[in-house]
């Protein structure tokens, strides 16, 4: 699917975002509570989250079509012309010379339609009868037997396949003769003529048909026929005629209903209704009068629904705003019309939305929220039984079977419907996906497609080829909705007793404002020398500075206290390379910041909290390279790797006795230095990591027994279209380009993934890219391979990937993957760098989806590709705008950690630790990702504490108590001895000397007392 092909359907995705609620200012009908609840929206209410459940038993799953759109054979076997035949032939300039003369040719290829229906597994089929195919001039008399035979065959074939026929009597293809002789629906004579036609259909087909639709979407007949001129008879701005037509359509429907009720119901036991369509609107903010929203709904839906379902008369809002005045129903007519529907047949699709978007000027207040409009209908129209008679969207004409966006819109619509049934008690008994086949789409002719089956209109045999949406719909039908699976259900159990529960900070800020004044003034002072109680400086005398103490840092105690509140066993944070070595070498070492780091690490150890240190943590806004290295090319220069090794060596020397988990770099696979040669920068970063690992392994491991690795960003990539192999390959390729790019060299082969190199070369050959993936020498491969003691990842989301070839020399373009959002999932904002490895110009702050199952999948993927080595999740978290009560964060961590537990218990993935990101809010414009406010813990702190105390999700008595000795503990005395060993040594020597002197003196005195 090309970018151009995606553009138009993305209008639908935009409409799904709109939402808000507010105190209603006006006095609309009973449905106003749906708007009232909009501003109190809680993303974590069950009605807002995706619902895994099934539909009621015997729920009717169907598809729909209309005769004019798909039958073709416009004058075959005696069929008469319809107003639409005449309209497309005479107003050809409107339709780019396109007609429905042949279209999908269902009149000839009925067997192919039946095969398509069978393949879907539907239980109902809504189709329309072509009035002029039965009666060419519209008047009931001698029936066209060929047409009658066609519909009998269709109905019998459906019954044979256990598919319930739902038959529409009139779907806009009025016999042309009736338009020319009577003026069509503007004449009241049409009421009786239509009733006779309906009576014939009841007699001919009623023994097998139990669901009847009299008229399909009368609003569009009147609106486009007499207001916009887009439908026949093509009149514009004839409001009087428009409302007269609507008036006659209502009376025609009511007449037919009574005919069936009196003459046929007792024998045939069927149901009759009319399909009414509508849009849905929601307030953009709280400054609107909600009578305007009620009026908008009344203009489209209430125009026909209120007379039929409520009281036989038009809405008051419609009477007030219409000029010229609406036609008037007599009291007798009101009584006759009221209650003339056995169920509410509802259409919710693009025909209404696209008709109103500009004319009503609703703009971005329109919404595709099917569940809310159904709840509104329930409240406004006395809780009727509802049949969704039409639902779906459209794609562009050049889209064939790869209809990915349609899948997610269908998923959204049907899940909203399910929630309306389960949570709001809306009485829906059937759903009709529109449409079975591609066909002639009215004023859009063949420029859009709406079918579940693709039809090549230029081909002779008009084969029906199932689209992705057909496979998806079939899956929903087979499962009767979205049943719960292992993926959607929580698991109970606990992690290993030595599981590392951590909290992750990014870069630890150092407050250089010391509490003790002697750090800034080393002069000697004399106090009160003249009795005036003042200090006097002694000239020429300075004192050596006192060594820094932890309490000299103003934010030290507060930070340690915050970490302690988290009840964690591990704390992760990053050193600042550029601050520790501002000159990029050991000639200038910032001892102050090293002291601060040592204070934090030491104090946390006293609390049995081990520190995990990241040596290099670049971000999109701070590459954290000393200026000298940055000016020399940064990571494009191999010397940066050498300098990084020297910096790491200093850190190992200073903190090796305190730190047992080291991470050389954080997310170098997405925080790689942006340049025209990203691959070379990454090449040198991999080399630098390997150098550091070997340095620790050679010089420090035997002494300190620590572990070294690096953290790779490992968001999961899922194919956007589950039925397309090209999307599966695109998702796997993204994992190769993002994770395996670094991981294969370090954990597996010492070199880049073969598939990655092969794909770049293939694009080179096609002249689609000039990118070059560097080569490691054989010696470098041996040096790099195996340079990690555990696998560390950060994970935040799952991305849906579709294949989209790109022609540009850039890493972000080389993998040919593009993003698609699942509109059914919760999302949260993320920093702009999180969008990498996709082109950042698409949006400044992309959204991330809350998809917990993705973390389990990526853990499985790592295990299958790199063996079952130890895995630490070094960062996982969400941006939650809440100040204190951060329920979204709790939901996120609860579900993500449970998926990690599934990987541990069910997949035997060796997960050793989990670090939640991050510790605290700061007074910056950063997005609120943190657990703690500067002064007050958020709600999620208590949740995380309980989770850690339980060591997972134990169930009742199955809770396992970890022996105390299994938990790593810290010995304060041992730490004191380590930190103060020099002073302790001299103190011991002094004590020993004192004891010896005392002994000598004691012995000497005793000798002096002896008598001679």
CSV table of N, CA, C and O in Angstrom, one decimal, residues 668-763:
chain,number,residue,atom,x,y,z
A,668,UNK,N,22.4,2.4,22.1
A,668,UNK,CA,23.1,3.0,20.9
A,668,UNK,C,22.5,2.7,19.6
A,668,UNK,O,22.8,3.4,18.6
A,669,UNK,N,21.6,1.7,19.5
A,669,UNK,CA,20.9,1.4,18.3
A,669,UNK,C,19.8,2.4,17.9
A,669,UNK,O,19.3,2.4,16.8
A,670,UNK,N,19.4,3.3,18.8
A,670,UNK,CA,18.5,4.4,18.4
A,670,UNK,C,19.1,5.8,18.8
A,670,UNK,O,18.8,6.8,18.2
A,671,UNK,N,20.1,5.8,19.7
A,671,UNK,CA,20.8,7.0,20.0
A,671,UNK,C,22.1,7.1,19.3
A,671,UNK,O,23.0,7.8,19.8
A,672,UNK,N,22.3,6.5,18.2
A,672,UNK,CA,23.5,6.6,17.5
A,672,UNK,C,23.6,8.0,16.9
A,672,UNK,O,22.6,8.6,16.6
A,673,UNK,N,24.8,8.5,16.8
A,673,UNK,CA,25.1,9.8,16.4
A,673,UNK,C,24.5,10.1,15.0
A,673,UNK,O,24.8,9.4,14.0
A,674,UNK,N,23.6,11.1,14.9
A,674,UNK,CA,22.9,11.4,13.7
A,674,UNK,C,23.9,12.0,12.7
A,674,UNK,O,24.6,13.0,13.0
A,675,UNK,N,24.1,11.4,11.6
A,675,UNK,CA,25.0,12.0,10.6
A,675,UNK,C,24.7,11.3,9.2
A,675,UNK,O,23.7,10.5,9.1
A,676,UNK,N,25.4,11.7,8.2
A,676,UNK,CA,25.2,11.1,6.9
A,676,UNK,C,25.7,9.7,6.8
A,676,UNK,O,25.4,9.0,5.9
A,677,UNK,N,26.5,9.3,7.9
A,677,UNK,CA,27.0,7.9,7.9
A,677,UNK,C,26.8,7.3,9.2
A,677,UNK,O,27.7,7.1,10.0
A,678,UNK,N,25.5,7.0,9.5
A,678,UNK,CA,25.1,6.4,10.8
A,678,UNK,C,25.8,5.1,10.9
A,678,UNK,O,26.2,4.7,12.1
A,679,UNK,N,25.9,4.3,9.8
A,679,UNK,CA,26.5,3.0,9.9
A,679,UNK,C,27.9,3.0,10.5
A,679,UNK,O,28.3,2.2,11.2
A,680,UNK,N,28.7,4.1,10.1
A,680,UNK,CA,30.1,4.1,10.5
A,680,UNK,C,30.1,4.5,12.0
A,680,UNK,O,31.0,4.0,12.8
A,681,UNK,N,29.2,5.4,12.4
A,681,UNK,CA,29.2,5.8,13.8
A,681,UNK,C,28.8,4.6,14.7
A,681,UNK,O,29.5,4.3,15.7
A,682,UNK,N,27.9,3.8,14.2
A,682,UNK,CA,27.5,2.5,15.0
A,682,UNK,C,28.7,1.5,15.0
A,682,UNK,O,28.9,0.8,16.0
A,683,UNK,N,29.4,1.5,13.9
A,683,UNK,CA,30.5,0.6,13.7
A,683,UNK,C,31.5,0.9,14.8
A,683,UNK,O,32.0,-0.1,15.5
A,684,UNK,N,31.8,2.1,15.0
A,684,UNK,CA,32.8,2.5,16.0
A,684,UNK,C,32.3,2.3,17.5
A,684,UNK,O,33.0,2.1,18.4
A,685,UNK,N,31.0,2.5,17.6
A,685,UNK,CA,30.4,2.3,19.0
A,685,UNK,C,30.5,0.8,19.4
A,685,UNK,O,30.7,0.5,20.5
A,686,UNK,N,30.2,-0.1,18.4
A,686,UNK,CA,30.3,-1.5,18.7
A,686,UNK,C,31.8,-1.8,19.1
A,686,UNK,O,32.0,-2.6,20.0
A,687,UNK,N,32.7,-1.3,18.3
A,687,UNK,CA,34.1,-1.5,18.6
A,687,UNK,C,34.5,-1.0,20.0
A,687,UNK,O,35.2,-1.7,20.7
A,688,UNK,N,34.0,0.2,20.3
A,688,UNK,CA,34.3,0.8,21.6
A,688,UNK,C,33.7,-0.1,22.8
A,688,UNK,O,34.4,-0.3,23.8
A,689,UNK,N,32.5,-0.6,22.6
A,689,UNK,CA,31.9,-1.4,23.6
A,689,UNK,C,32.8,-2.7,23.8
A,689,UNK,O,33.1,-3.1,25.0
A,690,UNK,N,33.3,-3.3,22.7
A,690,UNK,CA,34.1,-4.5,22.8
A,690,UNK,C,35.4,-4.2,23.5
A,690,UNK,O,35.9,-5.0,24.4
A,691,UNK,N,36.0,-3.0,23.3
A,691,UNK,CA,37.2,-2.7,23.9
A,691,UNK,C,37.0,-2.6,25.4
A,691,UNK,O,37.8,-3.1,26.2
A,692,UNK,N,35.9,-1.9,25.8
A,692,UNK,CA,35.7,-1.8,27.3
A,692,UNK,C,35.4,-3.1,27.9
A,692,UNK,O,35.9,-3.4,29.0
A,693,UNK,N,34.7,-4.0,27.3
A,693,UNK,CA,34.4,-5.3,27.9
A,693,UNK,C,35.7,-6.0,28.1
A,693,UNK,O,35.9,-6.6,29.1
A,694,UNK,N,36.6,-6.0,27.1
A,694,UNK,CA,37.9,-6.7,27.2
A,694,UNK,C,38.7,-6.1,28.3
A,694,UNK,O,39.4,-6.8,29.1
A,695,UNK,N,38.6,-4.8,28.5
A,695,UNK,CA,39.4,-4.1,29.5
A,695,UNK,C,38.9,-4.6,30.9
A,695,UNK,O,39.7,-4.9,31.8
A,696,UNK,N,37.6,-4.7,31.1
A,696,UNK,CA,37.1,-5.1,32.4
A,696,UNK,C,37.4,-6.6,32.6
A,696,UNK,O,37.9,-7.0,33.6
A,697,UNK,N,37.3,-7.4,31.5
A,697,UNK,CA,37.5,-8.8,31.6
A,697,UNK,C,38.9,-9.1,31.9
A,697,UNK,O,39.2,-10.0,32.7
A,698,UNK,N,39.9,-8.4,31.4
A,698,UNK,CA,41.3,-8.6,31.6
A,698,UNK,C,41.8,-8.1,32.9
A,698,UNK,O,42.6,-8.7,33.6
A,699,UNK,N,41.4,-6.9,33.3
A,699,UNK,CA,42.0,-6.2,34.4
A,699,UNK,C,41.2,-6.1,35.7
A,699,UNK,O,41.7,-5.8,36.8
A,700,UNK,N,39.9,-6.3,35.6
A,700,UNK,CA,39.0,-6.1,36.8
A,700,UNK,C,38.1,-7.2,37.2
A,700,UNK,O,37.6,-7.2,38.3
A,701,UNK,N,37.8,-8.1,36.3
A,701,UNK,CA,36.8,-9.1,36.6
A,701,UNK,C,37.2,-10.0,37.8
A,701,UNK,O,36.4,-10.3,38.7
A,702,UNK,N,38.5,-10.5,37.8
A,702,UNK,CA,38.9,-11.4,38.8
A,702,UNK,C,39.0,-10.6,40.2
A,702,UNK,O,38.8,-11.3,41.3
A,703,UNK,N,39.1,-9.4,40.1
A,703,UNK,CA,39.2,-8.6,41.3
A,703,UNK,C,37.8,-8.2,41.9
A,703,UNK,O,37.6,-8.3,43.1
A,704,UNK,N,36.9,-7.8,41.0
A,704,UNK,CA,35.6,-7.2,41.4
A,704,UNK,C,34.4,-8.2,41.1
A,704,UNK,O,33.3,-7.9,41.6
A,705,UNK,N,34.6,-9.1,40.2
A,705,UNK,CA,33.6,-10.1,39.9
A,705,UNK,C,32.3,-9.4,39.4
A,705,UNK,O,31.2,-9.9,39.7
A,706,UNK,N,32.4,-8.4,38.6
A,706,UNK,CA,31.2,-7.8,38.0
A,706,UNK,C,30.9,-8.3,36.6
A,706,UNK,O,31.5,-9.2,36.1
A,707,UNK,N,29.8,-7.8,36.1
A,707,UNK,CA,29.3,-8.1,34.7
A,707,UNK,C,29.2,-6.9,33.9
A,707,UNK,O,28.8,-5.8,34.4
A,708,UNK,N,29.4,-7.1,32.6
A,708,UNK,CA,29.4,-5.9,31.7
A,708,UNK,C,28.6,-6.3,30.4
A,708,UNK,O,28.7,-7.4,29.9
A,709,UNK,N,27.7,-5.3,30.0
A,709,UNK,CA,27.0,-5.5,28.8
A,709,UNK,C,26.6,-4.1,28.3
A,709,UNK,O,27.2,-3.1,28.7
A,710,UNK,N,25.6,-4.0,27.4
A,710,UNK,CA,25.1,-2.7,26.9
A,710,UNK,C,23.6,-2.9,26.7
A,710,UNK,O,23.1,-4.0,26.5
A,711,UNK,N,22.9,-1.8,26.8
A,711,UNK,CA,21.4,-1.8,26.7
A,711,UNK,C,21.0,-1.5,25.3
A,711,UNK,O,21.4,-0.5,24.7
A,712,UNK,N,20.2,-2.4,24.7
A,712,UNK,CA,19.7,-2.2,23.3
A,712,UNK,C,18.2,-1.9,23.4
A,712,UNK,O,17.5,-2.5,24.2
A,713,UNK,N,17.8,-0.9,22.6
A,713,UNK,CA,16.4,-0.6,22.5
A,713,UNK,C,15.7,-1.8,21.8
A,713,UNK,O,16.1,-2.1,20.7
A,714,UNK,N,14.7,-2.4,22.4
A,714,UNK,CA,14.1,-3.6,21.8
A,714,UNK,C,12.6,-3.5,21.8
A,714,UNK,O,11.9,-4.3,22.5
A,715,UNK,N,12.0,-2.5,21.1
A,715,UNK,CA,10.6,-2.5,20.9
A,715,UNK,C,10.2,-3.6,19.9
A,715,UNK,O,11.0,-3.9,19.0
A,716,UNK,N,9.0,-4.2,20.1
A,716,UNK,CA,8.6,-5.3,19.3
A,716,UNK,C,8.1,-4.7,17.9
A,716,UNK,O,7.5,-3.6,17.9
A,717,UNK,N,8.3,-5.4,16.9
A,717,UNK,CA,7.8,-5.1,15.6
A,717,UNK,C,6.8,-6.2,15.1
A,717,UNK,O,7.2,-7.3,15.0
A,718,UNK,N,5.6,-5.8,14.9
A,718,UNK,CA,4.5,-6.8,14.5
A,718,UNK,C,4.0,-6.4,13.1
A,718,UNK,O,3.9,-5.2,12.8
A,719,UNK,N,3.8,-7.4,12.3
A,719,UNK,CA,3.3,-7.1,11.0
A,719,UNK,C,2.0,-6.4,11.1
A,719,UNK,O,1.1,-6.9,11.8
A,720,UNK,N,1.8,-5.3,10.4
A,720,UNK,CA,0.5,-4.6,10.4
A,720,UNK,C,-0.6,-5.4,9.9
A,720,UNK,O,-1.7,-5.4,10.5
A,721,UNK,N,-0.4,-6.1,8.8
A,721,UNK,CA,-1.4,-6.9,8.2
A,721,UNK,C,-1.1,-8.4,8.5
A,721,UNK,O,-0.1,-8.9,8.0
A,722,UNK,N,-1.9,-9.1,9.4
A,722,UNK,CA,-1.5,-10.4,9.8
A,722,UNK,C,-1.7,-11.4,8.6
A,722,UNK,O,-1.3,-12.6,8.8
A,723,UNK,N,-2.2,-11.0,7.5
A,723,UNK,CA,-2.4,-11.9,6.4
A,723,UNK,C,-1.5,-11.7,5.2
A,723,UNK,O,-1.6,-12.4,4.2
A,724,UNK,N,-0.5,-10.8,5.4
A,724,UNK,CA,0.4,-10.5,4.3
A,724,UNK,C,1.8,-10.9,4.6
A,724,UNK,O,2.4,-10.5,5.7
A,725,UNK,N,2.4,-11.7,3.8
A,725,UNK,CA,3.8,-12.2,4.0
A,725,UNK,C,4.8,-11.0,3.9
A,725,UNK,O,5.8,-11.0,4.6
A,726,UNK,N,4.5,-10.1,3.0
A,726,UNK,CA,5.4,-8.9,2.9
A,726,UNK,C,5.5,-8.1,4.1
A,726,UNK,O,6.5,-7.6,4.5
A,727,UNK,N,4.4,-8.0,4.9
A,727,UNK,CA,4.4,-7.3,6.2
A,727,UNK,C,5.2,-8.1,7.2
A,727,UNK,O,5.9,-7.5,8.1
A,728,UNK,N,5.1,-9.4,7.2
A,728,UNK,CA,5.8,-10.3,8.1
A,728,UNK,C,7.3,-10.1,7.9
A,728,UNK,O,8.1,-9.9,8.8
A,729,UNK,N,7.7,-10.1,6.6
A,729,UNK,CA,9.1,-9.9,6.3
A,729,UNK,C,9.6,-8.5,6.7
A,729,UNK,O,10.7,-8.3,7.2
A,730,UNK,N,8.7,-7.5,6.5
A,730,UNK,CA,9.1,-6.1,6.9
A,730,UNK,C,9.3,-6.0,8.4
A,730,UNK,O,10.2,-5.3,8.9
A,731,UNK,N,8.4,-6.6,9.2
A,731,UNK,CA,8.6,-6.6,10.6
A,731,UNK,C,9.9,-7.3,11.1
A,731,UNK,O,10.6,-6.8,11.9
A,732,UNK,N,10.1,-8.4,10.5
A,732,UNK,CA,11.4,-9.2,10.9
A,732,UNK,C,12.6,-8.4,10.4
A,732,UNK,O,13.6,-8.3,11.2
A,733,UNK,N,12.5,-7.7,9.3
A,733,UNK,CA,13.6,-7.0,8.8
A,733,UNK,C,13.9,-5.8,9.7
A,733,UNK,O,15.1,-5.4,10.0
A,734,UNK,N,12.8,-5.2,10.3
A,734,UNK,CA,13.1,-4.0,11.2
A,734,UNK,C,13.8,-4.5,12.4
A,734,UNK,O,14.7,-3.8,13.0
A,735,UNK,N,13.4,-5.7,12.9
A,735,UNK,CA,14.1,-6.2,14.1
A,735,UNK,C,15.6,-6.5,13.8
A,735,UNK,O,16.5,-6.3,14.6
A,736,UNK,N,15.9,-6.9,12.6
A,736,UNK,CA,17.3,-7.1,12.1
A,736,UNK,C,18.0,-5.8,12.1
A,736,UNK,O,19.1,-5.6,12.6
A,737,UNK,N,17.3,-4.7,11.6
A,737,UNK,CA,18.0,-3.4,11.4
A,737,UNK,C,18.1,-2.7,12.8
A,737,UNK,O,19.0,-1.9,13.0
A,738,UNK,N,17.2,-3.0,13.7
A,738,UNK,CA,17.2,-2.2,15.0
A,738,UNK,C,17.9,-3.0,16.1
A,738,UNK,O,18.8,-2.4,16.8
A,739,UNK,N,17.6,-4.3,16.3
A,739,UNK,CA,18.2,-5.0,17.4
A,739,UNK,C,19.4,-5.8,17.0
A,739,UNK,O,20.5,-5.7,17.5
A,740,UNK,N,19.2,-6.6,15.9
A,740,UNK,CA,20.3,-7.5,15.5
A,740,UNK,C,21.5,-6.7,15.0
A,740,UNK,O,22.6,-7.2,14.9
A,741,UNK,N,21.3,-5.5,14.5
A,741,UNK,CA,22.3,-4.6,14.0
A,741,UNK,C,23.5,-4.6,15.0
A,741,UNK,O,24.6,-4.7,14.6
A,742,UNK,N,23.2,-4.5,16.3
A,742,UNK,CA,24.2,-4.5,17.3
A,742,UNK,C,24.4,-5.9,17.9
A,742,UNK,O,25.5,-6.3,18.2
A,743,UNK,N,23.2,-6.5,18.1
A,743,UNK,CA,23.2,-7.8,18.9
A,743,UNK,C,24.0,-8.9,18.2
A,743,UNK,O,24.6,-9.7,18.9
A,744,UNK,N,23.8,-9.0,16.9
A,744,UNK,CA,24.5,-10.1,16.2
A,744,UNK,C,26.0,-10.1,16.3
A,744,UNK,O,26.7,-11.1,16.6
A,745,UNK,N,26.5,-8.9,16.2
A,745,UNK,CA,28.0,-8.7,16.3
A,745,UNK,C,28.4,-9.0,17.8
A,745,UNK,O,29.4,-9.7,17.9
A,746,UNK,N,27.7,-8.6,18.8
A,746,UNK,CA,28.2,-8.7,20.1
A,746,UNK,C,27.9,-10.1,20.7
A,746,UNK,O,28.7,-10.7,21.4
A,747,UNK,N,26.7,-10.6,20.4
A,747,UNK,CA,26.2,-11.9,21.1
A,747,UNK,C,26.4,-13.1,20.2
A,747,UNK,O,26.3,-14.2,20.7
A,748,UNK,N,26.6,-12.9,18.9
A,748,UNK,CA,26.5,-14.1,18.0
A,748,UNK,C,27.7,-14.3,17.2
A,748,UNK,O,28.4,-15.3,17.3
A,749,UNK,N,28.0,-13.4,16.2
A,749,UNK,CA,28.9,-13.7,15.2
A,749,UNK,C,30.1,-12.8,15.1
A,749,UNK,O,31.1,-13.1,14.4
A,750,UNK,N,30.1,-11.7,15.8
A,750,UNK,CA,31.1,-10.7,15.6
A,750,UNK,C,30.9,-9.8,14.4
A,750,UNK,O,31.7,-8.9,14.1
A,751,UNK,N,29.8,-10.0,13.7
A,751,UNK,CA,29.5,-9.2,12.5
A,751,UNK,C,28.1,-8.9,12.4
A,751,UNK,O,27.2,-9.4,13.2
A,752,UNK,N,27.7,-8.0,11.4
A,752,UNK,CA,26.3,-7.6,11.2
A,752,UNK,C,25.5,-8.7,10.7
A,752,UNK,O,26.0,-9.7,10.1
A,753,UNK,N,24.1,-8.6,10.9
A,753,UNK,CA,23.3,-9.7,10.4
A,753,UNK,C,23.4,-9.8,8.9
A,753,UNK,O,23.4,-8.9,8.1
A,754,UNK,N,23.4,-11.1,8.5
A,754,UNK,CA,23.6,-11.4,7.1
A,754,UNK,C,22.4,-10.8,6.3
A,754,UNK,O,22.6,-10.2,5.2
A,755,UNK,N,21.2,-10.9,6.8
A,755,UNK,CA,20.0,-10.4,6.1
A,755,UNK,C,20.0,-8.9,6.0
A,755,UNK,O,19.6,-8.4,5.0
A,756,UNK,N,20.6,-8.2,7.0
A,756,UNK,CA,20.7,-6.8,6.9
A,756,UNK,C,21.6,-6.4,5.8
A,756,UNK,O,21.3,-5.5,4.9
A,757,UNK,N,22.8,-7.0,5.8
A,757,UNK,CA,23.8,-6.6,4.7
A,757,UNK,C,23.3,-7.0,3.3
A,757,UNK,O,23.4,-6.2,2.4
A,758,UNK,N,22.6,-8.1,3.2
A,758,UNK,CA,22.1,-8.6,2.0
A,758,UNK,C,21.0,-7.6,1.4
A,758,UNK,O,20.9,-7.3,0.2
A,759,UNK,N,20.1,-7.1,2.3
A,759,UNK,CA,19.1,-6.2,1.9
A,759,UNK,C,19.6,-4.9,1.4
A,759,UNK,O,19.1,-4.3,0.4
A,760,UNK,N,20.6,-4.4,2.1
A,760,UNK,CA,21.2,-3.1,1.7
A,760,UNK,C,21.9,-3.3,0.4
A,760,UNK,O,21.8,-2.4,-0.5
A,761,UNK,N,22.6,-4.4,0.2
A,761,UNK,CA,23.2,-4.6,-1.1
A,761,UNK,C,22.2,-4.7,-2.3
A,761,UNK,O,22.4,-4.2,-3.4
A,762,UNK,N,21.1,-5.4,-2.0
A,762,UNK,CA,20.0,-5.5,-3.0
A,762,UNK,C,19.5,-4.1,-3.4
A,762,UNK,O,19.2,-3.9,-4.6
A,763,UNK,N,19.4,-3.2,-2.4
A,763,UNK,CA,18.9,-1.9,-2.7
A,763,UNK,C,20.0,-1.1,-3.5
A,763,UNK,O,19.7,-0.3,-4.3
